[in-house]
Coordinates of C-alpha atoms and ligand atoms in Angstrom, one line a residue:
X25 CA -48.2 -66.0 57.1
X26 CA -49.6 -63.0 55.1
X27 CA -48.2 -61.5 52.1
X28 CA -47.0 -58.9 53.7
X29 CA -45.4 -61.0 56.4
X30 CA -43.6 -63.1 53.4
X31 CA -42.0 -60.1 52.1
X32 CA -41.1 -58.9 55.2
X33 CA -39.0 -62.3 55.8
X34 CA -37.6 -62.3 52.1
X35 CA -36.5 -58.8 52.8
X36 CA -35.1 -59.8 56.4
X37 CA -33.2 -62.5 54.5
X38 CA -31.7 -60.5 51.6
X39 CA -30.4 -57.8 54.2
X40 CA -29.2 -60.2 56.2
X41 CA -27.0 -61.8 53.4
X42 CA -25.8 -58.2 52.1
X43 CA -24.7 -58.1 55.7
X44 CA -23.0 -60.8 55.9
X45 CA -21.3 -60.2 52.3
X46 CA -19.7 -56.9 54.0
X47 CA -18.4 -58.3 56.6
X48 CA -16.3 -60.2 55.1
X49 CA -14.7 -57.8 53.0
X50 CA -14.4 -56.0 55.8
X51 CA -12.8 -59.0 57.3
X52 CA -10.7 -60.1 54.7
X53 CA -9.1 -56.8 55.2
X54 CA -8.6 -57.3 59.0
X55 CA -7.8 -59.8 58.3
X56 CA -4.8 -59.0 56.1
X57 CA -3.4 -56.2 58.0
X58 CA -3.8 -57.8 61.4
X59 CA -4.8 -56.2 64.7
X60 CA -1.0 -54.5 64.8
X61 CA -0.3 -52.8 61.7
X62 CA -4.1 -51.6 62.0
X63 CA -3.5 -50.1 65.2
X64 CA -0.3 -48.6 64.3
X65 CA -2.2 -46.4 61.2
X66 CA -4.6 -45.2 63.9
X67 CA -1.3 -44.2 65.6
X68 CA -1.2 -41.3 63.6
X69 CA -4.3 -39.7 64.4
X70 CA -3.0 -37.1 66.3
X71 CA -0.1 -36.3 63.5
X72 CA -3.2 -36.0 60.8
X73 CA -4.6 -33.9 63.0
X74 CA -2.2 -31.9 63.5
X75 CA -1.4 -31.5 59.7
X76 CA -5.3 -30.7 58.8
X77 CA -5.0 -27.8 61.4
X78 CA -2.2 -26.3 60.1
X79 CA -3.2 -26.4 57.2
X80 CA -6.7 -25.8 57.3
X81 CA -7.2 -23.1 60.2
X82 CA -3.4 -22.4 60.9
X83 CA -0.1 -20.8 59.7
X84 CA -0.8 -22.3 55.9
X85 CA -4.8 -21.8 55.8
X86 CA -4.6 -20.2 52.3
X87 CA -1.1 -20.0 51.4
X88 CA -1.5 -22.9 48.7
X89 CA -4.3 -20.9 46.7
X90 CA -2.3 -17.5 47.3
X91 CA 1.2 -19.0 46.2
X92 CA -0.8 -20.8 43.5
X93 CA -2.6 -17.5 41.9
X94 CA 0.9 -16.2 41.9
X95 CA 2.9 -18.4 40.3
X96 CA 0.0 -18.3 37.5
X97 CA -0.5 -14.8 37.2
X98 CA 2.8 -14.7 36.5
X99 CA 3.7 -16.8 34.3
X100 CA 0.4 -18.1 32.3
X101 CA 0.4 -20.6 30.2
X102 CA 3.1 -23.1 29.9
X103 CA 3.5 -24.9 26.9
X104 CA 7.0 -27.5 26.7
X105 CA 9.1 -26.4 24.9
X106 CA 9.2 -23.0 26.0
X107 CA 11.2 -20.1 27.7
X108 CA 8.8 -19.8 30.0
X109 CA 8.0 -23.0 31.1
X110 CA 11.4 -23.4 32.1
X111 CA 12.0 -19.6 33.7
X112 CA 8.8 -21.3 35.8
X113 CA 10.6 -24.0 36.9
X114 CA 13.2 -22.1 37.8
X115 CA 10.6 -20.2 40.2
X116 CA 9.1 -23.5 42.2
X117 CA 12.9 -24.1 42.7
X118 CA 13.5 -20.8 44.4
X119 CA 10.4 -20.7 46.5
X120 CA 11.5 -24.3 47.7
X121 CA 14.8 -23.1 48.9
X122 CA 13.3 -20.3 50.8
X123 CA 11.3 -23.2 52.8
X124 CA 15.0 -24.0 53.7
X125 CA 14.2 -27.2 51.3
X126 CA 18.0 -27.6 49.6
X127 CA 17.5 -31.7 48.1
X128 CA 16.6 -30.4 44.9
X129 CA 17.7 -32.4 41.7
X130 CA 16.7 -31.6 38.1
X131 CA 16.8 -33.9 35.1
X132 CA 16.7 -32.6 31.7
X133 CA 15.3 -34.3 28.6
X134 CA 14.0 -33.5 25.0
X135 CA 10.4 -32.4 24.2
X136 CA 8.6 -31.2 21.9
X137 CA 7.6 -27.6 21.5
X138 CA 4.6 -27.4 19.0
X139 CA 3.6 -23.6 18.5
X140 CA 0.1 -22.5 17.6
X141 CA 0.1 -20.0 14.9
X142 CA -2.9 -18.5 13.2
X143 CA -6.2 -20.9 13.2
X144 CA -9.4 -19.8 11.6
X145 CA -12.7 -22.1 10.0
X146 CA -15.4 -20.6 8.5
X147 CA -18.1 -21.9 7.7
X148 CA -19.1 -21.1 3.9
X149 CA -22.0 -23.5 3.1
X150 CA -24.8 -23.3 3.8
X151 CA -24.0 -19.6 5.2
X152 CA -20.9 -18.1 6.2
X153 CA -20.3 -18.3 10.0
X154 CA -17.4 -18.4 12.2
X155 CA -16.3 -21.5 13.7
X156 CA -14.3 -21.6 17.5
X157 CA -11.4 -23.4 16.9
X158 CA -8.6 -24.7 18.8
X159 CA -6.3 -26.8 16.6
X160 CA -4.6 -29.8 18.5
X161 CA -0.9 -30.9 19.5
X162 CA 1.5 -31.4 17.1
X163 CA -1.1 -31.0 14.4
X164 CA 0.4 -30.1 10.8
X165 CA -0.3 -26.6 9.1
X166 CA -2.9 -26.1 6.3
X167 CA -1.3 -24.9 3.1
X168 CA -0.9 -21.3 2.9
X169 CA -4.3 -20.5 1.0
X170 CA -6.0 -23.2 3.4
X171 CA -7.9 -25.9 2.3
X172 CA -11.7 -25.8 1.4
X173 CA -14.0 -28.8 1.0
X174 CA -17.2 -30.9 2.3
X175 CA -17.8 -31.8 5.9
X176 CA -19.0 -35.7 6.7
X177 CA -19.9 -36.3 10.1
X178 CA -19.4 -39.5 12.1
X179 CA -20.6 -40.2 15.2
X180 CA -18.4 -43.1 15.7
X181 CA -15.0 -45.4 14.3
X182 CA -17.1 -47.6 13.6
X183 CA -19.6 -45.2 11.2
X184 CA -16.4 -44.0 9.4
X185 CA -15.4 -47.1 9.2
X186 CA -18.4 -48.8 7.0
X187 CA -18.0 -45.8 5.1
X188 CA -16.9 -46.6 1.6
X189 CA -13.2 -44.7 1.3
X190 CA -14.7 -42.7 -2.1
X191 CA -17.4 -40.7 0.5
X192 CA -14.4 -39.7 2.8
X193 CA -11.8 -39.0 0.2
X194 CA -11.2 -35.3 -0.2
X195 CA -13.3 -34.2 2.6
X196 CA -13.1 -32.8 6.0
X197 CA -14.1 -35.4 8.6
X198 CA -16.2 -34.0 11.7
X199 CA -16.3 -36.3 15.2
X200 CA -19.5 -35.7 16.9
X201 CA -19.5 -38.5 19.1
X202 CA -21.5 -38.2 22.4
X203 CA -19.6 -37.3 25.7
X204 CA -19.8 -40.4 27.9
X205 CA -16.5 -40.3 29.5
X206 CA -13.4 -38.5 29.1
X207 CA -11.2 -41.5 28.7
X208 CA -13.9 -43.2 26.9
X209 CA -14.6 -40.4 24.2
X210 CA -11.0 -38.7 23.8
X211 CA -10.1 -41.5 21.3
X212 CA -11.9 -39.1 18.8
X213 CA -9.4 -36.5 19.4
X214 CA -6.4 -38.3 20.4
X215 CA -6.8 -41.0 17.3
X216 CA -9.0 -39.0 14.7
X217 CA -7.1 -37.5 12.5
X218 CA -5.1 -40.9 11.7
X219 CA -8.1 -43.0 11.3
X220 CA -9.2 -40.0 8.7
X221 CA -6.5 -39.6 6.8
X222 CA -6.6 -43.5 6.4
X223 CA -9.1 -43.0 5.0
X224 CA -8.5 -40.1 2.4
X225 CA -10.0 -37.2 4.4
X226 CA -8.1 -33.8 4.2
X227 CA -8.5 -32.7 7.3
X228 CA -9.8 -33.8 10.5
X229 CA -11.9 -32.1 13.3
X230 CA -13.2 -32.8 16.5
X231 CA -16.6 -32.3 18.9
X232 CA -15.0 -30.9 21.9
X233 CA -14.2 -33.6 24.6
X234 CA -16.8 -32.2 27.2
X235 CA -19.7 -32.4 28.6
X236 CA -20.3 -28.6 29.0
X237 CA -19.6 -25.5 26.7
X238 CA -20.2 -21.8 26.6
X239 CA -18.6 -22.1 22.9
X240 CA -15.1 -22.9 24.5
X241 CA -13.3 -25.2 22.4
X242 CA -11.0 -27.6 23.9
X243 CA -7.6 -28.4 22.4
X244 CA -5.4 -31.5 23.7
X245 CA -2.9 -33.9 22.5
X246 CA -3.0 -36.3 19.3
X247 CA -0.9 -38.4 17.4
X248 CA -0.2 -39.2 14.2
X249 CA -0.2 -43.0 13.3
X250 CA 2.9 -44.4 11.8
X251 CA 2.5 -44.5 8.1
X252 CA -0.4 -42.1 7.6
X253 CA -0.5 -38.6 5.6
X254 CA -0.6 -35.8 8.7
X255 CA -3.8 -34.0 7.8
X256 CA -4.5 -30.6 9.9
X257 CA -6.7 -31.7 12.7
X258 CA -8.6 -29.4 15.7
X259 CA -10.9 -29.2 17.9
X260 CA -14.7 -27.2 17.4
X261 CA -16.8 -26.2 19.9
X262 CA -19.9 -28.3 21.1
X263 CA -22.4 -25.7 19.9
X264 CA -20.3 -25.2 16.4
X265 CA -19.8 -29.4 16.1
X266 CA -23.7 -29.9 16.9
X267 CA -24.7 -27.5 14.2
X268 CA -22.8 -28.6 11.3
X269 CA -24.2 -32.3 12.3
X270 CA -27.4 -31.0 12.4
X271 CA -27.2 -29.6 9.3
X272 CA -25.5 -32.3 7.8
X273 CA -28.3 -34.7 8.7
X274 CA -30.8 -33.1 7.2
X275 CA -28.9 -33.7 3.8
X276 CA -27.5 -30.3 3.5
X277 CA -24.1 -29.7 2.3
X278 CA -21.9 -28.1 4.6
X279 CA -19.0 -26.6 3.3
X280 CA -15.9 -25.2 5.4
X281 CA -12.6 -23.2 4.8
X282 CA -9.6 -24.2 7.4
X283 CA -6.7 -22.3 7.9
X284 CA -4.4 -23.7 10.6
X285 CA -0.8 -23.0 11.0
X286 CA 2.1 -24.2 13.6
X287 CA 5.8 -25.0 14.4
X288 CA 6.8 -28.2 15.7
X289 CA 10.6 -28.0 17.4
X290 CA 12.6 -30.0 19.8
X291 CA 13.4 -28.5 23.2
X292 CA 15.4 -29.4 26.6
X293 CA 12.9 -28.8 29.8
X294 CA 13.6 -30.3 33.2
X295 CA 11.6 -32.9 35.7
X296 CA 12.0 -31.3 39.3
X297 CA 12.6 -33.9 42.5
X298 CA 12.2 -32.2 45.7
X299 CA 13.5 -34.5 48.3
X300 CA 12.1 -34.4 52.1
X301 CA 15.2 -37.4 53.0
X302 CA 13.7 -39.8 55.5
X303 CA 15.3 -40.7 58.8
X304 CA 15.8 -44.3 58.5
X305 CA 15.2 -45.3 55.1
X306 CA 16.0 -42.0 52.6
X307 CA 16.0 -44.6 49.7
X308 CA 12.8 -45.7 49.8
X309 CA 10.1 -43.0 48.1
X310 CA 6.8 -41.8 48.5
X311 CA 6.2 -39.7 45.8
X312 CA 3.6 -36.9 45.6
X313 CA 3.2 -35.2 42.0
X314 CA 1.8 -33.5 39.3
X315 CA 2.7 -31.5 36.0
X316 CA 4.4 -27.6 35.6
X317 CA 3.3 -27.6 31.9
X318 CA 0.0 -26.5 30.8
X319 CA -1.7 -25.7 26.9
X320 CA -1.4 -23.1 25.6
X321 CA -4.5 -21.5 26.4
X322 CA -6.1 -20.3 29.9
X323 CA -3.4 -20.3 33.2
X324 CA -3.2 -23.7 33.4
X325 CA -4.2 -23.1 37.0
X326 CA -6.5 -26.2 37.3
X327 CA -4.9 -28.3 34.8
X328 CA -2.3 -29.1 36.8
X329 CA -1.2 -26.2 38.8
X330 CA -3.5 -27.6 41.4
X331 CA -2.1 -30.5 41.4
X332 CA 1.6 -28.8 40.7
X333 CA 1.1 -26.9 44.2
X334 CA -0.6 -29.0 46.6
X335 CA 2.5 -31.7 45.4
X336 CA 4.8 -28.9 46.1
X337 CA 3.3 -28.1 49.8
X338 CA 3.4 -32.1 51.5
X339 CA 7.2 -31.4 51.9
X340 CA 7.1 -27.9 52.4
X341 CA 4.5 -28.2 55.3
X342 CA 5.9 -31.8 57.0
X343 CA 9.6 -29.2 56.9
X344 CA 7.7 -26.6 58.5
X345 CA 5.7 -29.0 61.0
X346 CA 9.3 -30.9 61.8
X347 CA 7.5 -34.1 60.6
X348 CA 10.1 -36.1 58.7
X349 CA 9.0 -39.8 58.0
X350 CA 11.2 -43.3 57.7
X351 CA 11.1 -43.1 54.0
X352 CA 11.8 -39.9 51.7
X353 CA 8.6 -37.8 50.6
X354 CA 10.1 -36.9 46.8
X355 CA 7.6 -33.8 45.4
X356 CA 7.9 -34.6 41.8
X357 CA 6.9 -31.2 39.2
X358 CA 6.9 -33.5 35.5
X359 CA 7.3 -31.7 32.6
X360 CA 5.7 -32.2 29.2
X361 CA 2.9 -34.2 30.6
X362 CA 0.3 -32.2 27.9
X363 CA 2.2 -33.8 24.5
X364 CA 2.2 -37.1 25.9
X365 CA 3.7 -37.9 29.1
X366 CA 7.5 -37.1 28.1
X367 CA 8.7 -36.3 31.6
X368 CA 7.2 -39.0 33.2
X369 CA 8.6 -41.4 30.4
X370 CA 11.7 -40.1 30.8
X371 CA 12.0 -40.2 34.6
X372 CA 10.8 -44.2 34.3
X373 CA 13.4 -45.1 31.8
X374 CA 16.4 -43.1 34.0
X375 CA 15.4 -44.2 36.8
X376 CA 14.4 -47.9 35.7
X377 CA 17.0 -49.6 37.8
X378 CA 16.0 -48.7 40.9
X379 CA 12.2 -49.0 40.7
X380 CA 12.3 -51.0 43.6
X381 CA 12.4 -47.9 46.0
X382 CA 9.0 -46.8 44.9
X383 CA 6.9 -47.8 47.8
X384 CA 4.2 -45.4 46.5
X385 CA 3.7 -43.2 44.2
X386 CA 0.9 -40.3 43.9
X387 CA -0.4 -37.7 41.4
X388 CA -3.0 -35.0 41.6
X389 CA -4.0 -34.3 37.7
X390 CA -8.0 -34.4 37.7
X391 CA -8.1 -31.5 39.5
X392 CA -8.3 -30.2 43.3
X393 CA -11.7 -29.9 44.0
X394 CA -13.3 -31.1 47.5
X395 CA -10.9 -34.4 48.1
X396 CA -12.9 -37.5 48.7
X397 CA -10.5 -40.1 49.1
X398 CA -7.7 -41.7 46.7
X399 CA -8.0 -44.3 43.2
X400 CA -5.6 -46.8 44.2
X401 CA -3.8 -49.6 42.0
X402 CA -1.7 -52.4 43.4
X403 CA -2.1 -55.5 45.3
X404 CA -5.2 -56.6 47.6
X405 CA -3.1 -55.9 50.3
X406 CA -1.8 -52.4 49.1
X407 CA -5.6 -51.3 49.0
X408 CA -6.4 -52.7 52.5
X409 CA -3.4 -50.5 53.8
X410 CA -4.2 -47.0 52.2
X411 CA -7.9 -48.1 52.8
X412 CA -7.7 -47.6 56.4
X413 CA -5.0 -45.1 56.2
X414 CA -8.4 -43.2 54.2
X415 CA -10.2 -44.2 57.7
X416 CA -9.0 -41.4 59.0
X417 CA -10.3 -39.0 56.9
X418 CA -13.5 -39.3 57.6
X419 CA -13.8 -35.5 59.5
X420 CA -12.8 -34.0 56.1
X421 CA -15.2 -36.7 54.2
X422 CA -11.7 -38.0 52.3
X423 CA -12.0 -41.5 53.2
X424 CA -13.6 -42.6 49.9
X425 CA -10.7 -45.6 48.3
X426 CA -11.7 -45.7 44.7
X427 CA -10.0 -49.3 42.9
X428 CA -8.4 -48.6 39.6
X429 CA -6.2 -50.9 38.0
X430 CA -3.2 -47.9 36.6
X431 CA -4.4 -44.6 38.3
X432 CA -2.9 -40.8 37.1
X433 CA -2.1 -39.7 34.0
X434 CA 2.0 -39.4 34.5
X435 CA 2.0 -42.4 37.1
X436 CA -0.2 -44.7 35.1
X437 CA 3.6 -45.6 33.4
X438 CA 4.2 -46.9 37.2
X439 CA 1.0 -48.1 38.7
X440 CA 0.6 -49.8 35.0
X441 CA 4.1 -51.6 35.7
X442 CA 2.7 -53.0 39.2
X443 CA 4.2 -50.1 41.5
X444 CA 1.2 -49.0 44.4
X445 CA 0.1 -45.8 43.8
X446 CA -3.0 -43.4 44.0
X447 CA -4.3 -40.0 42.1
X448 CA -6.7 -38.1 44.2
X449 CA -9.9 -38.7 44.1
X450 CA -12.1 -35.4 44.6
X451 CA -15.5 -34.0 43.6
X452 CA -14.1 -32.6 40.0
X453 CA -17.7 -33.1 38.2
X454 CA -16.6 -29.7 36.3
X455 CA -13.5 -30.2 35.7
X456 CA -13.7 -31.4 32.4
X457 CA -15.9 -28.3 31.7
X458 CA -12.7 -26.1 31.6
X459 CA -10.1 -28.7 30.6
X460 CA -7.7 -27.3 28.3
X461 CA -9.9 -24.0 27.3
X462 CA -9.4 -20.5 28.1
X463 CA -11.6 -21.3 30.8
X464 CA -8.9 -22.9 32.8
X465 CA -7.8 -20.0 35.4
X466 CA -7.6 -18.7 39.2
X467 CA -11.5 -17.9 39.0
X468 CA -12.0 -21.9 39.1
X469 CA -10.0 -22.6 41.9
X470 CA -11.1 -22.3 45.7
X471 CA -9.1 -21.6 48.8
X472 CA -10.7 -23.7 50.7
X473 CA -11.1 -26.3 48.5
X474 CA -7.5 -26.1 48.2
X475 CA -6.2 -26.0 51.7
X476 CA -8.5 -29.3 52.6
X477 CA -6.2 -30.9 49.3
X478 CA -3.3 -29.8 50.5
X479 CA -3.7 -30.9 54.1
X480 CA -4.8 -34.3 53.0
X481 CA -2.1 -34.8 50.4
X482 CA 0.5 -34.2 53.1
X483 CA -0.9 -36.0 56.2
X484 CA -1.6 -39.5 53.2
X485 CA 2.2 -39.2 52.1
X486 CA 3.5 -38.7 55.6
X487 CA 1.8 -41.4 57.1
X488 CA 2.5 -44.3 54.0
X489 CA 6.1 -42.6 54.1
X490 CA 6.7 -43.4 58.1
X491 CA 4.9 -46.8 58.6
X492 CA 6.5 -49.6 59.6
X493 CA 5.5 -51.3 56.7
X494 CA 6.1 -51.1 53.2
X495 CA 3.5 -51.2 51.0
X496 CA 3.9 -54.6 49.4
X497 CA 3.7 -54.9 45.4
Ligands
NAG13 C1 -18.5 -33.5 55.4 O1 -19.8 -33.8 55.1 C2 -20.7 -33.4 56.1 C3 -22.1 -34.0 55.8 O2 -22.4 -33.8 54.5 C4 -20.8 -31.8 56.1 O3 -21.6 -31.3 57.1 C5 -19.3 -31.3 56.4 O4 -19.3 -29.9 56.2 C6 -18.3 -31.9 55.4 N1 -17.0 -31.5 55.8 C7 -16.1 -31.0 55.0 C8 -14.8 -30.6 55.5 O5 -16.4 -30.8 53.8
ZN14 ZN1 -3.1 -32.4 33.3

């Protein structure tokens, strides 16, 4: 044997193993579902089919996008709390009805409506400059004249936390971390300012959460820690963020003058549940959703009307195709998703009791790019159904089954509780580019783009709805 031969036979070996480890995923799923329930889901090739066409070259090609840019350009932004959050609920509603869709429920609850009044930093020290500012939920006003003081930059908790309190005391603490992640690095904006106030600072800013700017800042929701002083707290923009710490690391003193102003109130909006009943078992629920609130800046058109309209079109278009499934498709429009979940809370805790009907449930909140498959959470089982459901997705390249543990933003309170459920997975590299910025409009959507989500969104929810099976817990 020569060398080369060797390697040949290692690597004939190590292929052969990798082989050999696939196939029995593979048949540990087969396994599982059995030859019946396997053939049954590719039963319903001609229905997805039928669903994709419709919606993709048919009567709907374009309608979501269209009906979308409408109900944006409309309204705009919609904060909770407001007038016209709730005037566009009242919209979705009445476009519903016209789809001859009448199984419409609303349930009201409190939420918060924080208003944005004047924000402003400039920069004083070492020159005067602007600063792009977008101040973050439910933070506190300034005092009238503002406050002025010393910037100290952290790149971590951990860097403010070996700080000695007398260095942070009195100043205005600036977050630069480094975008990895969105879930990973929004701790500096969702947890900031309390961890600064702790210790001492005045006020508390943030490196936009993003991996991409054109000097867009990027607000989104925070909290304030039980216990701590409420300190005025916002986002900066990356260019604005990576200046100061420049600055500030070469030992210069950076000096800034904040003024920030808001209204925090307490306000009745509404969850909407859109019922499609099913034939033999209308208690049972698949639920397709995502959020009708938005920030206050941009359309909210990615962030979620995306998500809001390709929810809103599985029962419209299963209606229109005379497809109604075994179980009930419920479209679910949550409210006051942007301040912290507080429709989605409040639908779990009404509807606690029965739980049990949630055979799975489904969000679109990470925008409705290209879809490439689902994240799914639940049992080993669960995954090995909606895994070969994704099988037959392949002609739309949608067949991609992502494992998370508690998917979606809204349904993370159910797939985190152990109910199956999936957000859709789809090729949203930018979408954290215009997250929550004025950047989030109509020019980021794509037709296209949004028919393919739409007619994969329905045809998933259809089939899980109408199977034989449930899927098991
Ligand atoms: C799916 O991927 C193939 C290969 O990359 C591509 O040619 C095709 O256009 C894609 N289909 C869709 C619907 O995106
Ligand atoms: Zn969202």
């Amino acid at each position: 044997m020569n060398i080369i031969h060797i390697v040949f036979v290692t690597l004939s070996i190590i292929v052969a193993n990798e082989a050999k480890v696939l196939n029995k995923n593979v048949d540990t799923c087969q396994e599982i579902l059995g030859d019946e329930l396997i053939e049954e889901i590719w039963g319903y090739e001609n229905v997805k089919d039928e669903i994709l066409k419709y919606v993709i070259d048919g009567d709907f090609k374009r309608k979501t996008y269209d009906e979308l840019a409408k109900f944006v350009d409309k309204f705009g932004a919609r904060p909770s709390g407001t007038e016209v959050l709730e005037k566009s609920i009242d919209y979705m509603i009445d476009l519903t009805r016209e789809e001859g869709l009448n199984d419409i429920v609303t349930e009201e609850l409190e939420v918060p409506r924080w208003e944005r009044g004047e924000e402003r930093i400039t920069m004083l020290e070492p020159r005067v400059k602007d600063i792009s500012v977008l101040g973050l939920g439910r933070s506190v006003s300034t005092p009238p004249e503002g406050i002025t003081a010393e910037v100290v930059v952290f790149k971590s908790f951990d860097e403010l936390e070996n700080t000695p309190d007398e260095k942070v005391a009195g100043k205005i603490v600036l977050y630069a971390p480094i975008f990895t992640k969105y879930g990973e690095t929004n701790k500096y904006r969702t947890q900031g300012a309390t961890k600064a106030s702790a210790k001492g600072a005045v006020a508390s800013l943030v490196r936009s959460i993003t991996p991409f700017s054109i000097n867009t800042p990027h607000t989104g929701s925070q909290t304030y820690g039980e216990g701590v002083i409420p300190i005025p707290t916002a986002a900066i923009a990356i260019e604005d963020a990576d200046l100061i710490s420049r600055i500030h690391a070469r030992g210069e003193k950076v000096v800034l003058h904040i003024r920030m102003f808001s209204n925090l109130e307490t306000k009745v909006s509404r969850n909407t549940l859109i019922d499609l009943k099913g034939t033999q078992n209308p208690e049972k629920l698949v639920i397709v959703s995502g959020h009708i609130d938005s920030w206050d800046v941009g359309q909210g058109a990615m962030d979620d009307g995306g998500g809001l309209f390709i929810s809103w079109a599985a029962p419209v278009i299963l209606k229109r195709l005379n497809l109604i499934p075994k179980r009930t498709v419920r479209a679910i429009f949550w409210t006051a998703e942007e301040l912290g979940l507080i429709g989605a809370y409040a639908y779990e805790k009404a509807h606690r009791h029965e739980s049990d009907n949630i055979n799975f449930i489904m969000e679109s909140d990470e925008g409705t790019f290209a879809p490439l498959g689902l994240a799914v959470g639940g049992s080993k089982k669960a995954r090995c159904i909606v895994g070969e459901v994704l099988k037959l997705f392949k002609s739309i390249n949608a067949s991609t089954l992502v494992e998370e543990d508690a998917p979606g933003s809204d349904i993370g309170i159910f797939t985190g509780n152990g109910i199956p459920g999936a957000s859709l997975h789809n090729d949203n590299a930018k979408y954290f580019w215009f997250h929550h910025t004025e950047g989030d409009t109509m020019n980021v959507e794509d037709p296209d783009e949004l028919d393919l989500g739409a007619a994969f969104w329905t045809a998933v929810a259809y089939i899980i709805a109408d199977l034989s099976e449930d899927i098991p817990r």
